[in-house]
Short mmCIF file of C-alpha atoms and ligand atoms in Angstrom, two decimals:
data_model
loop_
_atom_site.label_atom_id
_atom_site.label_comp_id
_atom_site.label_asym_id
_atom_site.label_seq_id
_atom_site.Cartn_x
_atom_site.Cartn_y
_atom_site.Cartn_z
CA PRO A 1 19.92 5.52 -17.12
CA TYR A 2 17.54 5.97 -14.23
CA ASP A 3 17.67 3.57 -11.31
CA VAL A 4 13.90 3.70 -11.02
CA LEU A 5 11.57 5.05 -13.67
CA VAL A 6 7.93 5.29 -12.63
CA VAL A 7 5.27 5.33 -15.34
CA GLY A 8 2.12 6.99 -13.98
CA GLY A 9 1.51 9.92 -11.66
CA GLY A 10 -1.48 8.83 -9.60
CA PRO A 11 -1.25 7.88 -5.91
CA ALA A 12 0.59 4.63 -6.73
CA GLY A 13 3.19 6.36 -8.92
CA ALA A 14 3.66 9.24 -6.48
CA ALA A 15 4.20 6.89 -3.54
CA ALA A 16 6.62 4.77 -5.58
CA ALA A 17 8.62 7.87 -6.57
CA ILE A 18 8.87 9.14 -2.99
CA TYR A 19 9.95 5.76 -1.65
CA ALA A 20 12.53 5.34 -4.42
CA ALA A 21 13.94 8.86 -4.12
CA ARG A 22 14.32 8.44 -0.37
CA LYS A 23 16.85 5.69 -1.13
CA GLY A 24 19.03 8.30 -2.81
CA ILE A 25 18.78 6.66 -6.24
CA ARG A 26 18.10 8.33 -9.57
CA THR A 27 14.34 8.46 -9.92
CA GLY A 28 12.10 9.66 -12.75
CA VAL A 29 8.34 9.86 -13.20
CA VAL A 30 6.53 9.96 -16.54
CA ALA A 31 2.85 10.81 -16.28
CA GLU A 32 0.29 11.54 -18.92
CA ARG A 33 -1.80 13.40 -16.37
CA PHE A 34 -0.33 13.89 -12.91
CA GLY A 35 -2.84 13.01 -10.19
CA GLY A 36 -4.65 10.32 -12.16
CA GLN A 37 -8.18 9.44 -11.10
CA VAL A 38 -7.77 11.46 -7.93
CA ALA A 39 -7.84 14.63 -10.02
CA ASP A 40 -11.45 13.77 -10.95
CA THR A 41 -12.60 13.12 -7.40
CA MET A 42 -14.72 15.55 -5.41
CA ALA A 43 -15.02 14.37 -1.83
CA ILE A 44 -12.47 11.98 -0.35
CA GLU A 45 -13.44 10.81 3.12
CA ASN A 46 -11.56 7.51 3.41
CA PHE A 47 -7.95 8.66 3.16
CA VAL A 48 -7.05 7.52 6.63
CA SER A 49 -5.87 10.29 9.01
CA VAL A 50 -7.36 13.02 6.78
CA LYS A 51 -11.06 13.23 7.70
CA ALA A 52 -12.11 14.96 4.50
CA THR A 53 -10.34 16.33 1.48
CA ASP A 54 -10.91 16.66 -2.24
CA GLY A 55 -9.10 15.47 -5.37
CA PRO A 56 -7.33 18.67 -6.43
CA LYS A 57 -6.05 19.22 -2.86
CA LEU A 58 -4.71 15.69 -2.58
CA VAL A 59 -3.10 15.95 -6.04
CA ALA A 60 -1.38 19.21 -5.04
CA GLY A 61 -0.11 17.47 -1.90
CA LEU A 62 1.16 14.51 -3.91
CA GLU A 63 3.06 16.75 -6.32
CA GLN A 64 4.56 18.86 -3.55
CA HIS A 65 5.72 15.77 -1.71
CA VAL A 66 7.24 14.22 -4.87
CA LEU A 67 9.04 17.46 -5.77
CA ASP A 68 10.41 17.72 -2.25
CA TYR A 69 12.81 15.02 -3.38
CA ASP A 70 15.23 14.88 -6.25
CA VAL A 71 12.74 13.38 -8.70
CA GLU A 72 12.65 14.17 -12.41
CA LEU A 73 8.96 14.68 -13.08
CA MET A 74 7.94 14.51 -16.74
CA LYS A 75 4.31 15.56 -16.97
CA THR A 76 1.99 15.21 -19.96
CA GLN A 77 4.14 12.43 -21.40
CA LYS A 78 2.60 9.17 -22.48
CA ALA A 79 4.44 5.84 -22.55
CA VAL A 80 3.62 3.77 -25.62
CA ARG A 81 6.08 0.86 -25.43
CA LEU A 82 8.19 -1.10 -22.95
CA GLU A 83 11.12 -3.28 -23.93
CA LYS A 84 13.69 -5.06 -21.82
CA LYS A 85 17.19 -4.86 -23.32
CA GLU A 86 20.34 -4.16 -21.32
CA PHE A 87 18.12 -1.67 -19.47
CA VAL A 88 14.35 -1.42 -19.46
CA GLU A 89 13.38 1.00 -22.21
CA ILE A 90 10.24 3.11 -22.19
CA GLU A 91 9.30 4.78 -25.42
CA LEU A 92 7.20 7.94 -25.20
CA GLU A 93 4.57 9.10 -27.64
CA ASN A 94 6.91 11.87 -28.78
CA GLY A 95 9.47 9.26 -29.84
CA ALA A 96 11.92 9.73 -26.95
CA ILE A 97 13.30 6.60 -25.31
CA LEU A 98 14.01 6.57 -21.57
CA LYS A 99 16.31 3.93 -20.11
CA SER A 100 16.18 2.65 -16.57
CA LYS A 101 17.54 -0.22 -14.50
CA THR A 102 14.07 -0.78 -13.07
CA VAL A 103 10.61 0.41 -14.07
CA ILE A 104 7.48 0.71 -11.96
CA LEU A 105 4.26 0.64 -13.97
CA ALA A 106 1.50 2.59 -12.21
CA THR A 107 -0.76 3.57 -15.08
CA GLY A 108 -4.01 3.02 -13.21
CA ALA A 109 -7.40 2.27 -14.66
CA ARG A 110 -10.56 3.93 -15.87
CA TRP A 111 -14.21 3.13 -15.17
CA ARG A 112 -16.18 2.00 -18.19
CA GLU A 113 -18.92 4.55 -18.80
CA MET A 114 -22.55 4.08 -19.88
CA ASN A 115 -22.21 6.68 -22.63
CA VAL A 116 -25.74 8.00 -22.22
CA PRO A 117 -26.91 11.63 -22.13
CA GLY A 118 -26.53 13.22 -18.69
CA GLU A 119 -23.76 10.89 -17.49
CA GLN A 120 -20.92 13.39 -17.95
CA GLU A 121 -23.00 16.37 -16.87
CA TYR A 122 -23.92 14.72 -13.56
CA ARG A 123 -20.64 12.94 -12.88
CA GLY A 124 -19.89 13.63 -9.22
CA LYS A 125 -23.42 15.10 -8.86
CA GLY A 126 -25.15 11.77 -8.42
CA VAL A 127 -23.37 9.70 -11.05
CA ALA A 128 -20.72 7.71 -9.16
CA TYR A 129 -18.39 4.82 -9.83
CA CYS A 130 -17.07 3.79 -6.42
CA PRO A 131 -19.47 2.54 -3.71
CA HIS A 132 -16.69 2.40 -1.07
CA CYS A 133 -16.01 6.06 -1.77
CA ASP A 134 -19.39 7.63 -2.41
CA GLY A 135 -21.93 5.22 -0.89
CA PRO A 136 -22.31 7.21 2.35
CA LEU A 137 -23.19 10.36 0.36
CA PHE A 138 -26.52 8.69 -0.54
CA LYS A 139 -27.52 7.68 2.97
CA GLY A 140 -31.30 7.30 3.18
CA LYS A 141 -31.79 7.98 -0.53
CA LYS A 142 -32.87 5.91 -3.52
CA THR A 143 -30.03 4.73 -5.72
CA ALA A 144 -29.47 2.72 -8.85
CA VAL A 145 -26.65 0.34 -9.69
CA ILE A 146 -25.88 -0.23 -13.35
CA GLY A 147 -24.55 -3.70 -14.09
CA GLY A 148 -25.34 -7.13 -12.69
CA GLY A 149 -21.85 -8.61 -12.62
CA ASN A 150 -19.93 -9.26 -9.40
CA SER A 151 -19.05 -5.61 -8.84
CA GLY A 152 -22.64 -4.48 -9.49
CA ILE A 153 -24.20 -7.00 -7.11
CA GLU A 154 -21.50 -6.39 -4.49
CA ALA A 155 -22.23 -2.67 -4.80
CA ALA A 156 -25.96 -3.30 -4.35
CA ILE A 157 -25.38 -5.38 -1.20
CA ASP A 158 -22.98 -2.76 0.15
CA LEU A 159 -25.32 0.16 -0.62
CA ALA A 160 -28.39 -1.65 0.75
CA GLY A 161 -26.96 -1.18 4.25
CA ILE A 162 -26.67 2.58 3.77
CA VAL A 163 -29.28 3.88 1.34
CA GLU A 164 -33.07 3.62 1.36
CA HIS A 165 -33.42 1.46 -1.72
CA VAL A 166 -31.23 0.04 -4.47
CA THR A 167 -32.39 -0.92 -7.95
CA VAL A 168 -29.95 -2.93 -10.05
CA PHE A 169 -30.24 -2.60 -13.82
CA GLU A 170 -28.81 -5.41 -15.92
CA PHE A 171 -28.78 -5.25 -19.72
CA ALA A 172 -28.83 -9.01 -20.28
CA ASP A 173 -31.57 -11.45 -19.30
CA THR A 174 -29.36 -13.03 -16.62
CA LEU A 175 -27.01 -11.75 -13.93
CA ARG A 176 -23.34 -12.57 -14.40
CA ALA A 177 -22.51 -12.34 -10.68
CA ASP A 178 -21.61 -15.34 -8.51
CA ALA A 179 -24.63 -17.31 -7.25
CA VAL A 180 -23.80 -16.59 -3.60
CA LEU A 181 -23.91 -12.83 -4.25
CA ILE A 182 -27.18 -13.06 -6.18
CA LYS A 183 -28.72 -15.07 -3.37
CA LYS A 184 -27.62 -12.50 -0.82
CA ALA A 185 -28.96 -9.59 -2.92
CA ASN A 186 -32.29 -11.35 -3.44
CA SER A 187 -32.63 -11.81 0.32
CA LEU A 188 -32.43 -8.06 0.99
CA PRO A 189 -35.80 -6.31 1.29
CA ASN A 190 -34.56 -3.02 -0.14
CA VAL A 191 -32.90 -4.37 -3.30
CA THR A 192 -34.77 -4.76 -6.61
CA ILE A 193 -33.16 -6.30 -9.68
CA ILE A 194 -34.39 -5.41 -13.16
CA LYS A 195 -33.04 -7.44 -16.07
CA ASN A 196 -33.27 -6.73 -19.81
CA ALA A 197 -32.89 -3.06 -18.94
CA MET A 198 -31.06 -0.72 -21.28
CA THR A 199 -30.28 2.53 -19.51
CA THR A 200 -30.86 5.44 -21.86
CA GLU A 201 -30.52 8.70 -19.93
CA VAL A 202 -29.47 10.26 -16.64
CA ILE A 203 -32.06 12.83 -15.57
CA GLY A 204 -31.12 15.79 -13.41
CA ASP A 205 -32.60 19.04 -12.16
CA GLY A 206 -29.64 21.09 -13.29
CA GLN A 207 -27.84 20.57 -9.97
CA ARG A 208 -28.12 16.89 -9.16
CA VAL A 209 -29.37 13.54 -10.42
CA ILE A 210 -33.11 12.98 -9.87
CA GLY A 211 -33.78 9.96 -12.06
CA LEU A 212 -32.78 7.37 -14.58
CA LYS A 213 -34.50 6.39 -17.82
CA TYR A 214 -34.30 2.87 -19.17
CA THR A 215 -35.92 0.80 -21.88
CA ASP A 216 -37.32 -2.64 -21.08
CA ARG A 217 -35.79 -4.68 -23.90
CA THR A 218 -38.59 -7.26 -23.81
CA THR A 219 -41.40 -4.74 -24.39
CA ASP A 220 -39.46 -1.77 -25.83
CA GLU A 221 -41.22 0.45 -23.29
CA SER A 222 -39.38 3.34 -21.69
CA HIS A 223 -39.52 3.85 -17.91
CA LEU A 224 -38.35 6.54 -15.51
CA VAL A 225 -37.22 5.72 -11.96
CA ASP A 226 -36.58 8.31 -9.25
CA VAL A 227 -33.05 7.99 -7.89
CA ALA A 228 -30.59 10.40 -6.30
CA GLY A 229 -27.54 8.31 -7.08
CA ILE A 230 -26.42 6.09 -9.94
CA PHE A 231 -23.47 3.75 -9.41
CA VAL A 232 -22.03 2.63 -12.72
CA GLN A 233 -20.51 -0.85 -12.28
CA ILE A 234 -19.87 -2.08 -15.79
CA GLY A 235 -16.16 -2.60 -15.54
CA LEU A 236 -12.83 -1.08 -14.56
CA VAL A 237 -10.43 -1.07 -17.48
CA PRO A 238 -6.69 -1.17 -16.66
CA ASN A 239 -4.51 1.25 -18.65
CA SER A 240 -2.26 -1.54 -19.88
CA GLU A 241 -3.02 -1.63 -23.61
CA PHE A 242 0.54 -0.59 -24.45
CA LEU A 243 1.93 -3.56 -22.50
CA LYS A 244 0.08 -6.28 -24.37
CA ASP A 245 2.45 -9.04 -25.49
CA THR A 246 5.33 -7.65 -23.39
CA LEU A 247 4.52 -8.94 -19.91
CA GLU A 248 1.97 -11.16 -18.21
CA LEU A 249 -1.52 -9.65 -18.01
CA THR A 250 -4.75 -11.31 -16.86
CA ASN A 251 -7.53 -11.74 -19.41
CA ARG A 252 -8.97 -8.48 -18.03
CA GLY A 253 -5.71 -6.67 -18.74
CA GLU A 254 -4.42 -6.39 -15.18
CA ILE A 255 -0.65 -6.66 -14.75
CA VAL A 256 0.14 -9.81 -12.77
CA ILE A 257 2.37 -9.01 -9.75
CA ASN A 258 3.69 -10.92 -6.77
CA ALA A 259 3.78 -9.76 -3.16
CA HIS A 260 6.83 -7.58 -3.93
CA GLY A 261 5.18 -5.85 -6.88
CA GLN A 262 7.37 -7.79 -9.33
CA THR A 263 5.90 -8.47 -12.79
CA SER A 264 6.82 -11.31 -15.15
CA ILE A 265 9.84 -9.29 -16.39
CA PRO A 266 12.77 -9.09 -13.91
CA GLY A 267 13.35 -5.45 -12.99
CA VAL A 268 9.85 -4.41 -13.99
CA PHE A 269 7.46 -3.75 -11.11
CA ALA A 270 3.89 -2.55 -11.02
CA ALA A 271 1.51 -0.96 -8.52
CA GLY A 272 -2.00 0.32 -8.04
CA ASP A 273 -5.19 -0.05 -10.05
CA VAL A 274 -3.41 -1.39 -13.16
CA THR A 275 -2.36 -4.54 -11.29
CA THR A 276 -3.98 -7.69 -9.94
CA ALA A 277 -3.90 -6.21 -6.42
CA PRO A 278 -7.47 -6.40 -5.13
CA TYR A 279 -9.62 -3.40 -4.09
CA LYS A 280 -8.96 -0.24 -6.06
CA GLN A 281 -8.54 2.60 -3.58
CA ILE A 282 -6.21 5.56 -3.03
CA ILE A 283 -4.70 4.28 0.19
CA ILE A 284 -4.29 0.80 -1.27
CA SER A 285 -2.57 2.06 -4.42
CA MET A 286 -0.22 4.18 -2.32
CA GLY A 287 0.69 1.12 -0.28
CA SER A 288 1.36 -0.90 -3.40
CA GLY A 289 3.46 1.95 -4.86
CA ALA A 290 5.61 1.84 -1.73
CA THR A 291 5.88 -1.95 -2.01
CA ALA A 292 6.93 -1.76 -5.67
CA ALA A 293 9.59 0.87 -4.92
CA LEU A 294 11.04 -1.23 -2.12
CA GLY A 295 10.85 -4.26 -4.40
CA ALA A 296 12.75 -2.35 -7.09
CA PHE A 297 15.37 -1.21 -4.56
CA ASP A 298 15.84 -4.79 -3.40
CA TYR A 299 16.30 -5.82 -7.03
CA LEU A 300 18.87 -3.05 -7.60
CA ILE A 301 21.05 -4.02 -4.66
CA ARG A 302 21.06 -7.66 -5.80
CA ASN A 303 21.82 -7.07 -9.49
P1 FAD B 1 -4.54 6.37 -11.34
O1 FAD B 1 -5.04 7.27 -10.29
O2 FAD B 1 -5.49 5.91 -12.39
O3 FAD B 1 -3.29 7.08 -12.04
C1 FAD B 1 -2.71 6.58 -13.21
C2 FAD B 1 -1.62 7.50 -13.69
O4 FAD B 1 -0.98 6.92 -14.82
C3 FAD B 1 -2.10 8.86 -14.17
O5 FAD B 1 -1.13 9.83 -13.88
C4 FAD B 1 -2.22 8.65 -15.68
O6 FAD B 1 -2.18 9.87 -16.42
C5 FAD B 1 -0.99 7.83 -15.91
N1 FAD B 1 -0.94 7.05 -17.15
C6 FAD B 1 -1.85 6.17 -17.64
N2 FAD B 1 -1.41 5.62 -18.79
C7 FAD B 1 -0.19 6.17 -19.03
C8 FAD B 1 0.80 6.00 -20.04
N3 FAD B 1 0.63 5.16 -21.07
N4 FAD B 1 1.93 6.74 -19.98
C9 FAD B 1 2.15 7.60 -18.94
N5 FAD B 1 1.26 7.79 -17.94
C10 FAD B 1 0.11 7.08 -17.98
N6 FAD B 1 -10.46 5.99 -3.98
C11 FAD B 1 -10.51 6.22 -2.65
O7 FAD B 1 -9.74 5.63 -1.90
N7 FAD B 1 -11.37 7.15 -2.13
C12 FAD B 1 -12.23 7.88 -2.89
O8 FAD B 1 -13.02 8.70 -2.39
C13 FAD B 1 -12.21 7.64 -4.31
N8 FAD B 1 -13.05 8.30 -5.13
C14 FAD B 1 -12.96 8.10 -6.48
C15 FAD B 1 -13.78 8.86 -7.31
C16 FAD B 1 -13.69 8.74 -8.67
C17 FAD B 1 -14.57 9.59 -9.56
C18 FAD B 1 -12.76 7.80 -9.23
C19 FAD B 1 -12.63 7.68 -10.74
C20 FAD B 1 -11.96 7.04 -8.42
C21 FAD B 1 -12.05 7.17 -7.03
N9 FAD B 1 -11.27 6.40 -6.16
C22 FAD B 1 -11.29 6.67 -4.81
C23 FAD B 1 -10.32 5.38 -6.66
C24 FAD B 1 -8.90 5.94 -6.71
O9 FAD B 1 -8.91 7.19 -7.35
C25 FAD B 1 -7.97 4.96 -7.43
O10 FAD B 1 -7.98 3.71 -6.79
C26 FAD B 1 -6.53 5.47 -7.45
O11 FAD B 1 -6.45 6.75 -8.03
C27 FAD B 1 -5.62 4.51 -8.22
O12 FAD B 1 -4.34 5.04 -8.24
P2 FAD B 1 -3.27 4.63 -9.35
O13 FAD B 1 -2.09 5.49 -9.07
O14 FAD B 1 -3.11 3.18 -9.37
O15 FAD B 1 -3.93 5.02 -10.76
#
């Protein structure tokens, strides 16, 4: 068996693997797609100590660093089941079963998409999902935020300090965000909130986003607004479906962890965007990967 088996090859999984391997213990990584969300990222300007980089470069760096150590990297392999027996067992889609004394789950998350024409075409060309990451790219420009839940209203407040104007589009007739956030957003002169709005299309000029079409659900009329950026804030879905009924998840599907990255199953740790750790960022997931690996090592020397 492995000492540490990491499931996931994003920043959290890579950091966990490096920290584990540096303890001289048998370490494996199973990843459906090495690099994770970072592979889809254009500009990265908040990876502290590296002023600017891009996703593919950072992914190449992660892989090189992992392979610098004695890590068994199993790429394009998907975990479909976890079971704790004598060891923790991870079953792969191809039927293979991997055994390990400890497992670190770092399967990340995915942004829920609008599924409207133009969204995929202009992803990274105006369509964005992370205000902390991409907000500054729209400095002085008009932007839209899709979704009036907490993350949408937080994004609007955040962006209002950077961009010229923010319009929030909410599908329902009420906002689901906390009252204190709504009050704050309403107090900002450059934030407009439109309810009963069904977004229907992302409009671009072939290079970049130039507008957004939506239908007013009360009148059925279609409108076009000029925006350079569209922040989609309709949910971040943890990749934890295969863990349902095996360990403790929140109602949103996040794996519940303690300060050491320990889950509800002894010997099973978790890190990064798939967990309850707040703020989903590269540097934060790396930190939590390191924590989980040290947590797993602690567990190993005590058991
Ligand atoms: P992920 O990166 O999601 O990696 C998950 C890994 O698990 C992948 O390897 C995946 O293939 C694998 N996996 C999933 N399910 C399974 C399974 N069942 N079996 C095996 N493997 C599995 N953050 C910043 O700090 N700065 C930025 O500029 C920035 N820009 C972003 C831009 C975009 C477009 C997106 C989508 C995100 C951005 N983020 C940014 C957020 C950042 O990418 C994430 O917070 C970070 O990647 C989370 O790391 P993670 O390792 O927890 O998960």
